[in-house]
Tab-separated table of C-alpha atoms in Angstrom:
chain	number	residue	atom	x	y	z
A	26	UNK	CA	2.810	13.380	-22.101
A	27	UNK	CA	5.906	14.609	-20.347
A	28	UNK	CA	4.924	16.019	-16.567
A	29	UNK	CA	6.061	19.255	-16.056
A	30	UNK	CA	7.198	20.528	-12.490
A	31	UNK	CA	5.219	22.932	-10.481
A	32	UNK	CA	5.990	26.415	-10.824
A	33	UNK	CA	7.377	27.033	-7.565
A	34	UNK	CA	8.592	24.809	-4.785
A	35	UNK	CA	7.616	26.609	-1.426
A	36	UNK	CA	8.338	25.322	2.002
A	37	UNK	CA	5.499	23.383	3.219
A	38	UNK	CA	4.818	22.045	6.270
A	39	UNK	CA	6.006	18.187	7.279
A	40	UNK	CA	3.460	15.683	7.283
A	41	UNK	CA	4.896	13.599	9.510
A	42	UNK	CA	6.284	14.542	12.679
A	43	UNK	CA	9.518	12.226	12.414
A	44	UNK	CA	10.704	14.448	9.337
A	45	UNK	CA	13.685	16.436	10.824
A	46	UNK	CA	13.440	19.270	7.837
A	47	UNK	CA	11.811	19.630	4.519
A	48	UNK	CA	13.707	20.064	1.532
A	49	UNK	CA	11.312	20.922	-0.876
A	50	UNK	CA	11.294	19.549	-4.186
A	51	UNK	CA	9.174	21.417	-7.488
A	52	UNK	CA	9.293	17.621	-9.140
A	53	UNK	CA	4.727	16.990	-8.432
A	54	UNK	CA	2.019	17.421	-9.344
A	55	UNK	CA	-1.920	16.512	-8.371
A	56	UNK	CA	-2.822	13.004	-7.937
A	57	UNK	CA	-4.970	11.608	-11.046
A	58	UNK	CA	-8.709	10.051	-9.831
A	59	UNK	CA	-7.474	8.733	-6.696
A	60	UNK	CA	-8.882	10.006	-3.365
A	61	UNK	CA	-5.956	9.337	-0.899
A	62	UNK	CA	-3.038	7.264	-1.559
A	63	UNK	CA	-3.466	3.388	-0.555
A	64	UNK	CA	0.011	1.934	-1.455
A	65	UNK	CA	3.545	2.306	0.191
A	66	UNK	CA	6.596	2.192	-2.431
A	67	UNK	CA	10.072	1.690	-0.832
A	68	UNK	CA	13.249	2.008	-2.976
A	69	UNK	CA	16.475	3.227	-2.667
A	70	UNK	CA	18.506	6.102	-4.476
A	71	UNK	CA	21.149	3.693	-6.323
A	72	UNK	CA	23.618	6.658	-6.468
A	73	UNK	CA	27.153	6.853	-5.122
A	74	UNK	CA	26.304	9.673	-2.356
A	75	UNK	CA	23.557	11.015	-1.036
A	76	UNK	CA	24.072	14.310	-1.504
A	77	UNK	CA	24.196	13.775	-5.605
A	78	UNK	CA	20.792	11.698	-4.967
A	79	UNK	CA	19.212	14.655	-3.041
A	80	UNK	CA	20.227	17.053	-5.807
A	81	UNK	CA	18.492	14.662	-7.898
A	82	UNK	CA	15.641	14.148	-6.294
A	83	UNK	CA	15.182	17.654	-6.264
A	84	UNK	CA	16.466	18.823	-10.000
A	85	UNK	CA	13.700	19.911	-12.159
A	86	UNK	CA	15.939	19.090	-15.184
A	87	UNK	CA	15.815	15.694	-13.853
A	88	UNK	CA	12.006	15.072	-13.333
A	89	UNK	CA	11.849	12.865	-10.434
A	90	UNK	CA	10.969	13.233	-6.480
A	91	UNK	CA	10.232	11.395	-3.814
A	92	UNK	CA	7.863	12.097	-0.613
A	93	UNK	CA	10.532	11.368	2.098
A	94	UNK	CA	14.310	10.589	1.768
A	95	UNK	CA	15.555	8.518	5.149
A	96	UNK	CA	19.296	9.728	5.109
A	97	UNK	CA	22.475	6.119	6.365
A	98	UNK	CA	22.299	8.293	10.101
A	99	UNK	CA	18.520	7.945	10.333
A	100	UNK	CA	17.791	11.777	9.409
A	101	UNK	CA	14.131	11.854	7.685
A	102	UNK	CA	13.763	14.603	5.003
A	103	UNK	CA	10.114	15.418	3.770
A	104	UNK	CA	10.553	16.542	0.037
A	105	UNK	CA	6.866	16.569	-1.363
A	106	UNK	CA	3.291	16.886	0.702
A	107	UNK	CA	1.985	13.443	0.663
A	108	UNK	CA	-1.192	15.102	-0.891
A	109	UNK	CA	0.229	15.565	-4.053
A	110	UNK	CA	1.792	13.019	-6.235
A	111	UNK	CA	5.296	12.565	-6.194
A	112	UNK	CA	7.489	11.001	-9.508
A	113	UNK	CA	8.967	7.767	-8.065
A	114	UNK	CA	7.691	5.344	-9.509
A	115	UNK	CA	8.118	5.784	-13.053
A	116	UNK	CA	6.361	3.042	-15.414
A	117	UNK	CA	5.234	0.785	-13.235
A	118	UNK	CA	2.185	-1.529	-12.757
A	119	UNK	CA	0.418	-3.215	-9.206
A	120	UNK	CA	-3.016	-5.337	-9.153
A	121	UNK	CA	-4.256	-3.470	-12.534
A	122	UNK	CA	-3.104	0.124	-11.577
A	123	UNK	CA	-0.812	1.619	-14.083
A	124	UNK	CA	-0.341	5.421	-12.342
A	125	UNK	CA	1.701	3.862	-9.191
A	126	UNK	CA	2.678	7.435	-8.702
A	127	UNK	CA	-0.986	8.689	-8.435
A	128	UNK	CA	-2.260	6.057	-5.927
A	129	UNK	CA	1.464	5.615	-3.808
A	130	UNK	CA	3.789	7.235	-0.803
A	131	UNK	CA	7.208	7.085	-1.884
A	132	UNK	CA	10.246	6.786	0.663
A	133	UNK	CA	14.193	7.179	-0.871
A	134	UNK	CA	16.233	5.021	1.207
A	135	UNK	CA	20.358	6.607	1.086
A	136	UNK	CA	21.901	3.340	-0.474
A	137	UNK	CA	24.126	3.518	-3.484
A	138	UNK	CA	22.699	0.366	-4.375
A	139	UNK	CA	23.764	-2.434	-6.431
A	140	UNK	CA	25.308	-0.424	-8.900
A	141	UNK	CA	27.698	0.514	-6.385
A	142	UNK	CA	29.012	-2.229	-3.807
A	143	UNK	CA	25.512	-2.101	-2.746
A	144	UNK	CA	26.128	-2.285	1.449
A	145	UNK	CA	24.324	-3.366	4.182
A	146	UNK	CA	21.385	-0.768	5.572
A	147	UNK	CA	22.799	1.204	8.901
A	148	UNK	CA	20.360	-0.383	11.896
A	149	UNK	CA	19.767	3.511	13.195
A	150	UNK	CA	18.522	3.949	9.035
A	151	UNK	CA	16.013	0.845	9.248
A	152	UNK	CA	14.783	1.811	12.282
A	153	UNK	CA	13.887	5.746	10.968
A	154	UNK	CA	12.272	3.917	7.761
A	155	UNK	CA	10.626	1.739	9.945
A	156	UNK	CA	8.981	4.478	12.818
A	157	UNK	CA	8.364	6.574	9.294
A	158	UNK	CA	6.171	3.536	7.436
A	159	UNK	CA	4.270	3.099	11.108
A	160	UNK	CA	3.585	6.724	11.063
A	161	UNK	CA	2.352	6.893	7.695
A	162	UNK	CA	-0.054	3.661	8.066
A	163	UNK	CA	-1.781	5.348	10.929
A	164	UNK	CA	-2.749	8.062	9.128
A	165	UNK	CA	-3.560	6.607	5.157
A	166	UNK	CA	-5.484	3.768	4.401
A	167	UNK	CA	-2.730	1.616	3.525
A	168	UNK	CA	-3.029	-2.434	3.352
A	169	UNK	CA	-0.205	-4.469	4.377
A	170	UNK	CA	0.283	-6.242	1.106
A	171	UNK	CA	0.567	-2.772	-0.700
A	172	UNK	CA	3.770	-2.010	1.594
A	173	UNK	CA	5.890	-2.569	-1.839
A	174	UNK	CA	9.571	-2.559	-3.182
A	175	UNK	CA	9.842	-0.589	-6.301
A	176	UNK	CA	11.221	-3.891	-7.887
A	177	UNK	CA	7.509	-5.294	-7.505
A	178	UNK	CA	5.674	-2.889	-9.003
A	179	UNK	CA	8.554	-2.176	-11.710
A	180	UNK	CA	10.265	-5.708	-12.060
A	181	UNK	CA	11.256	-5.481	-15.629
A	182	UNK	CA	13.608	-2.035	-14.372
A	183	UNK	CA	14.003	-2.020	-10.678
A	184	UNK	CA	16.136	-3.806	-8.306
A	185	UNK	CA	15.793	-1.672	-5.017
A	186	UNK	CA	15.274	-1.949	-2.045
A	187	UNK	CA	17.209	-5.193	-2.518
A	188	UNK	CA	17.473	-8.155	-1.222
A	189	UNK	CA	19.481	-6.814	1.894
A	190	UNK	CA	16.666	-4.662	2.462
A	191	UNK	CA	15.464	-6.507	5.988
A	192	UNK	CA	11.883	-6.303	5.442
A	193	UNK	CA	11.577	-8.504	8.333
A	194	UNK	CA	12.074	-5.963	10.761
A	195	UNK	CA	9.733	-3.621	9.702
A	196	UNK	CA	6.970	-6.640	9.882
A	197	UNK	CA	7.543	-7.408	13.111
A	198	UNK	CA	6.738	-3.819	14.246
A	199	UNK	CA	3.579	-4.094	12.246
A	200	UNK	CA	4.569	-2.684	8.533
A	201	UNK	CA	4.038	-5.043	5.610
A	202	UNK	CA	2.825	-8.455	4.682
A	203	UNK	CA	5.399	-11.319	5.113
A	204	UNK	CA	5.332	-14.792	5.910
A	205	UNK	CA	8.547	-16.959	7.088
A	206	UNK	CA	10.411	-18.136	3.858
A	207	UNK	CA	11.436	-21.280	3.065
A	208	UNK	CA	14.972	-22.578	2.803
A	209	UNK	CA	16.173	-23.163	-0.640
A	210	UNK	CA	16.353	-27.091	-0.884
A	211	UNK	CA	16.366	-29.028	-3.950
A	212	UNK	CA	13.545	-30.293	-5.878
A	213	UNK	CA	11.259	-29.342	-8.761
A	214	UNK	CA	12.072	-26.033	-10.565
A	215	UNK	CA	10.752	-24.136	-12.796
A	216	UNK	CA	12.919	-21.531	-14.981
A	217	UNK	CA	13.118	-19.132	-18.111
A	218	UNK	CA	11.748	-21.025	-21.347
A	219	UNK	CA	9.979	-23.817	-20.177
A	220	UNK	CA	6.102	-24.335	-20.866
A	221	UNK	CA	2.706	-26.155	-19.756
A	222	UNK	CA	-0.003	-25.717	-17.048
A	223	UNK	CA	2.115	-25.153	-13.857
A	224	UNK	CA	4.129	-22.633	-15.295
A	225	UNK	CA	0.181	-21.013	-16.026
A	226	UNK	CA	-0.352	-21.822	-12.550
A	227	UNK	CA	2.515	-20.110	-10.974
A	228	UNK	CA	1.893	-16.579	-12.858
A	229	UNK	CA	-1.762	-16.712	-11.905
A	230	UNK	CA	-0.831	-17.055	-8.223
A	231	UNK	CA	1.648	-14.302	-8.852
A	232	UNK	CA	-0.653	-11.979	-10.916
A	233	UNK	CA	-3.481	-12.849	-8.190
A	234	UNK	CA	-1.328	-10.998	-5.825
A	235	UNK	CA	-0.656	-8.441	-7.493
A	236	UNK	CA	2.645	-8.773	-9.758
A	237	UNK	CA	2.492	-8.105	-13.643
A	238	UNK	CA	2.794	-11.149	-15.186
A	239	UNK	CA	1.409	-12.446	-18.077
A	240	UNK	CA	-0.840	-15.835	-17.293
A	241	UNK	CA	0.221	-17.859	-20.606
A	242	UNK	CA	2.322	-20.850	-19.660
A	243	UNK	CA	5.612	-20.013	-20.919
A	244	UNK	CA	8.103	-18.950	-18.558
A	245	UNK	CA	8.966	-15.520	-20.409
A	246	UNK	CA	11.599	-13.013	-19.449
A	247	UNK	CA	8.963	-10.584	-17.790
A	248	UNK	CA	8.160	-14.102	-15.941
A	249	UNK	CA	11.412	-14.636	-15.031
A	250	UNK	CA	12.031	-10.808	-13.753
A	251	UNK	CA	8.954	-10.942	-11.890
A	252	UNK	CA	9.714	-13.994	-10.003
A	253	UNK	CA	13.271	-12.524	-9.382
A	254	UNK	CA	11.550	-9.562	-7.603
A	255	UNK	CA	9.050	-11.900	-6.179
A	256	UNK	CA	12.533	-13.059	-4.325
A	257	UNK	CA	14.012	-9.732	-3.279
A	258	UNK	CA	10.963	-9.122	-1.173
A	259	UNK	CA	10.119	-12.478	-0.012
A	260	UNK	CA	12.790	-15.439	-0.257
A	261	UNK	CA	16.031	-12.695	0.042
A	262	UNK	CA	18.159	-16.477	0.406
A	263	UNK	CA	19.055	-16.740	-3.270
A	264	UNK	CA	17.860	-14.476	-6.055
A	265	UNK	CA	18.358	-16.034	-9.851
A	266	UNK	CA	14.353	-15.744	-11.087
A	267	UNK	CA	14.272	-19.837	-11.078
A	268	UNK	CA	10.967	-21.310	-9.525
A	269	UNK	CA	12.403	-23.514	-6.643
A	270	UNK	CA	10.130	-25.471	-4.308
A	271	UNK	CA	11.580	-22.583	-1.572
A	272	UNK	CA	10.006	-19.789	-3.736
A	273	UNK	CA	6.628	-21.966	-4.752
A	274	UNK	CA	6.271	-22.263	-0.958
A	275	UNK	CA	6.436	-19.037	0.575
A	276	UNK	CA	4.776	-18.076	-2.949
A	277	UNK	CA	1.651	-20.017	-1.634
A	278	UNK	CA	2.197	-19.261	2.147
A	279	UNK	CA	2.062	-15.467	1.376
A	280	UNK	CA	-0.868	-16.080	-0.640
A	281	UNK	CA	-2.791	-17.975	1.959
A	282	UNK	CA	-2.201	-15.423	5.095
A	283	UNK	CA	-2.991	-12.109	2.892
A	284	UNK	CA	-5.027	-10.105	4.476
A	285	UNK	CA	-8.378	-9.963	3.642
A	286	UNK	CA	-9.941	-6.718	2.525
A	287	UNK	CA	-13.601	-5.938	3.248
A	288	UNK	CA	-15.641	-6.647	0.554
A	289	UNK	CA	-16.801	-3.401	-0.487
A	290	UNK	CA	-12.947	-2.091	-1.082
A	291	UNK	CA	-11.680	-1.616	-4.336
A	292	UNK	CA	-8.000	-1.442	-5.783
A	293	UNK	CA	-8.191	2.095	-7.415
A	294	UNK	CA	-6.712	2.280	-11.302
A	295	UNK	CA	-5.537	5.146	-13.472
């Protein structure tokens, strides 16, 4: 069913203290059997400027929104309440949830993305995303490992945030899981159309954390894009969807230091 916008799109007042203005958007609409949002979704707007993004984001025509756009100079703009759910996520799948949208925060990071020369994110920019995420966690129940790019929770469609996207940064101030990757070395590989209980191995490990893979042993194309986001977020050093001994590693190191969850907490689904 297609979601239709609210009827009007009111000034509201900023959730977070770091937004400099709101610029409302009408593109929402009430989250769907979640209680509060438990998941973090970064991405960027993939458009030439920012100001054709921010029309965009807040067309009606165009049917999509975010809750905060982080503008290259650091500027934060608060476009929906993070009460209600924002359309950023689009189809789009994480640990068995299918309504990302319902059960997420979504942040716009100004990038034109790879479509378009795809540069390096301003310093003053990572550092506004970066207070913004901090200021978010302290007030929703967020996990680290459900800090997300869009391209994990959307591989088969989604590139963004990117591999220049220095996630690093934002883990050392306390935002996100990450562990140390790996250099790419050579060694044993696994890639698109090969077959047999490793390759079953590998997408269990990767559908244990969280990723939508199918577990069958054969190293599919939704394999192959899912390991390819896999490296965006967590081995940025080379990005081709092969299996290397670099990406099995941090694979299994990032699986090994998750944090744990206490054991009456669910992952909510929709």
């Amino acid at each position: 069913m297609k979601e239709m916008p609210a009827a009007s799109a009111p000034d509201f007042p900023a959730d977070s203290p770091l937004a400099a203005e709101v610029l409302a958007s009408p593109n929402h609409g009430e989250r769907i059997g979640i209680g509060a949002p438990d998941m973090l979704v970064l991405h960027y707007t993939g458009m030439e400027s920012t100001r054709e993004a921010l029309e965009w984001l807040r067309s009606p025509e165009r049917q999509v929104s975010a809750h905060y756009l982080v503008f290259e100079d650091g500027r934060i703009a608060q476009l929906v309440p993070e009460a209600r759910r924002a359309w950023h996520a689009g189809a789009a799948r994480w640990a068995g949830a299918s309504d990302i949208n319902s059960c997420s925060i979504g942040i716009e990071i100004a990038n034109p993305g790879h479509a378009h020369g795809y540069p390096p994110f301003p310093a003053i920019q990572i550092e506004a995303v970066t207070a913004l995420a901090k200021d978010i966690l302290s007030r929703r129940p967020i996990p680290p490992d459900r800090v997300l790019a869009h391209s994990d929770v959307a591989p088969l469609r989604k590139d963004d945030p990117g591999e220049k996207f220095p996630w690093e940064v934002l883990h050392r101030a306390g935002v996100g899981h990450l562990v140390e990757e790996v250099p790419p070395s050579d060694g044993r590989f696994f890639m698109r159309g090969e077959h047999g209980q490793p390759v079953e191995a590998l997408q269990a490990m990767l559908a244990l954390y969280g990723y939508d893979v199918p577990v069958s042993g054969s190293y599919c194309a939704q394999t192959e894009a899912v390991m390819r986001a896999f490296q965006r977020h967590f081995r940025r050093a080379r990005v081709d969807g092969i299996a290397d001994v670099s990406t099995l590693q941090t694979l299994y190191r990032l699986s090994m230091s998750r944090p744990e969850r206490p054991a009456d907490e669910g992952t909510p689904s929709a």
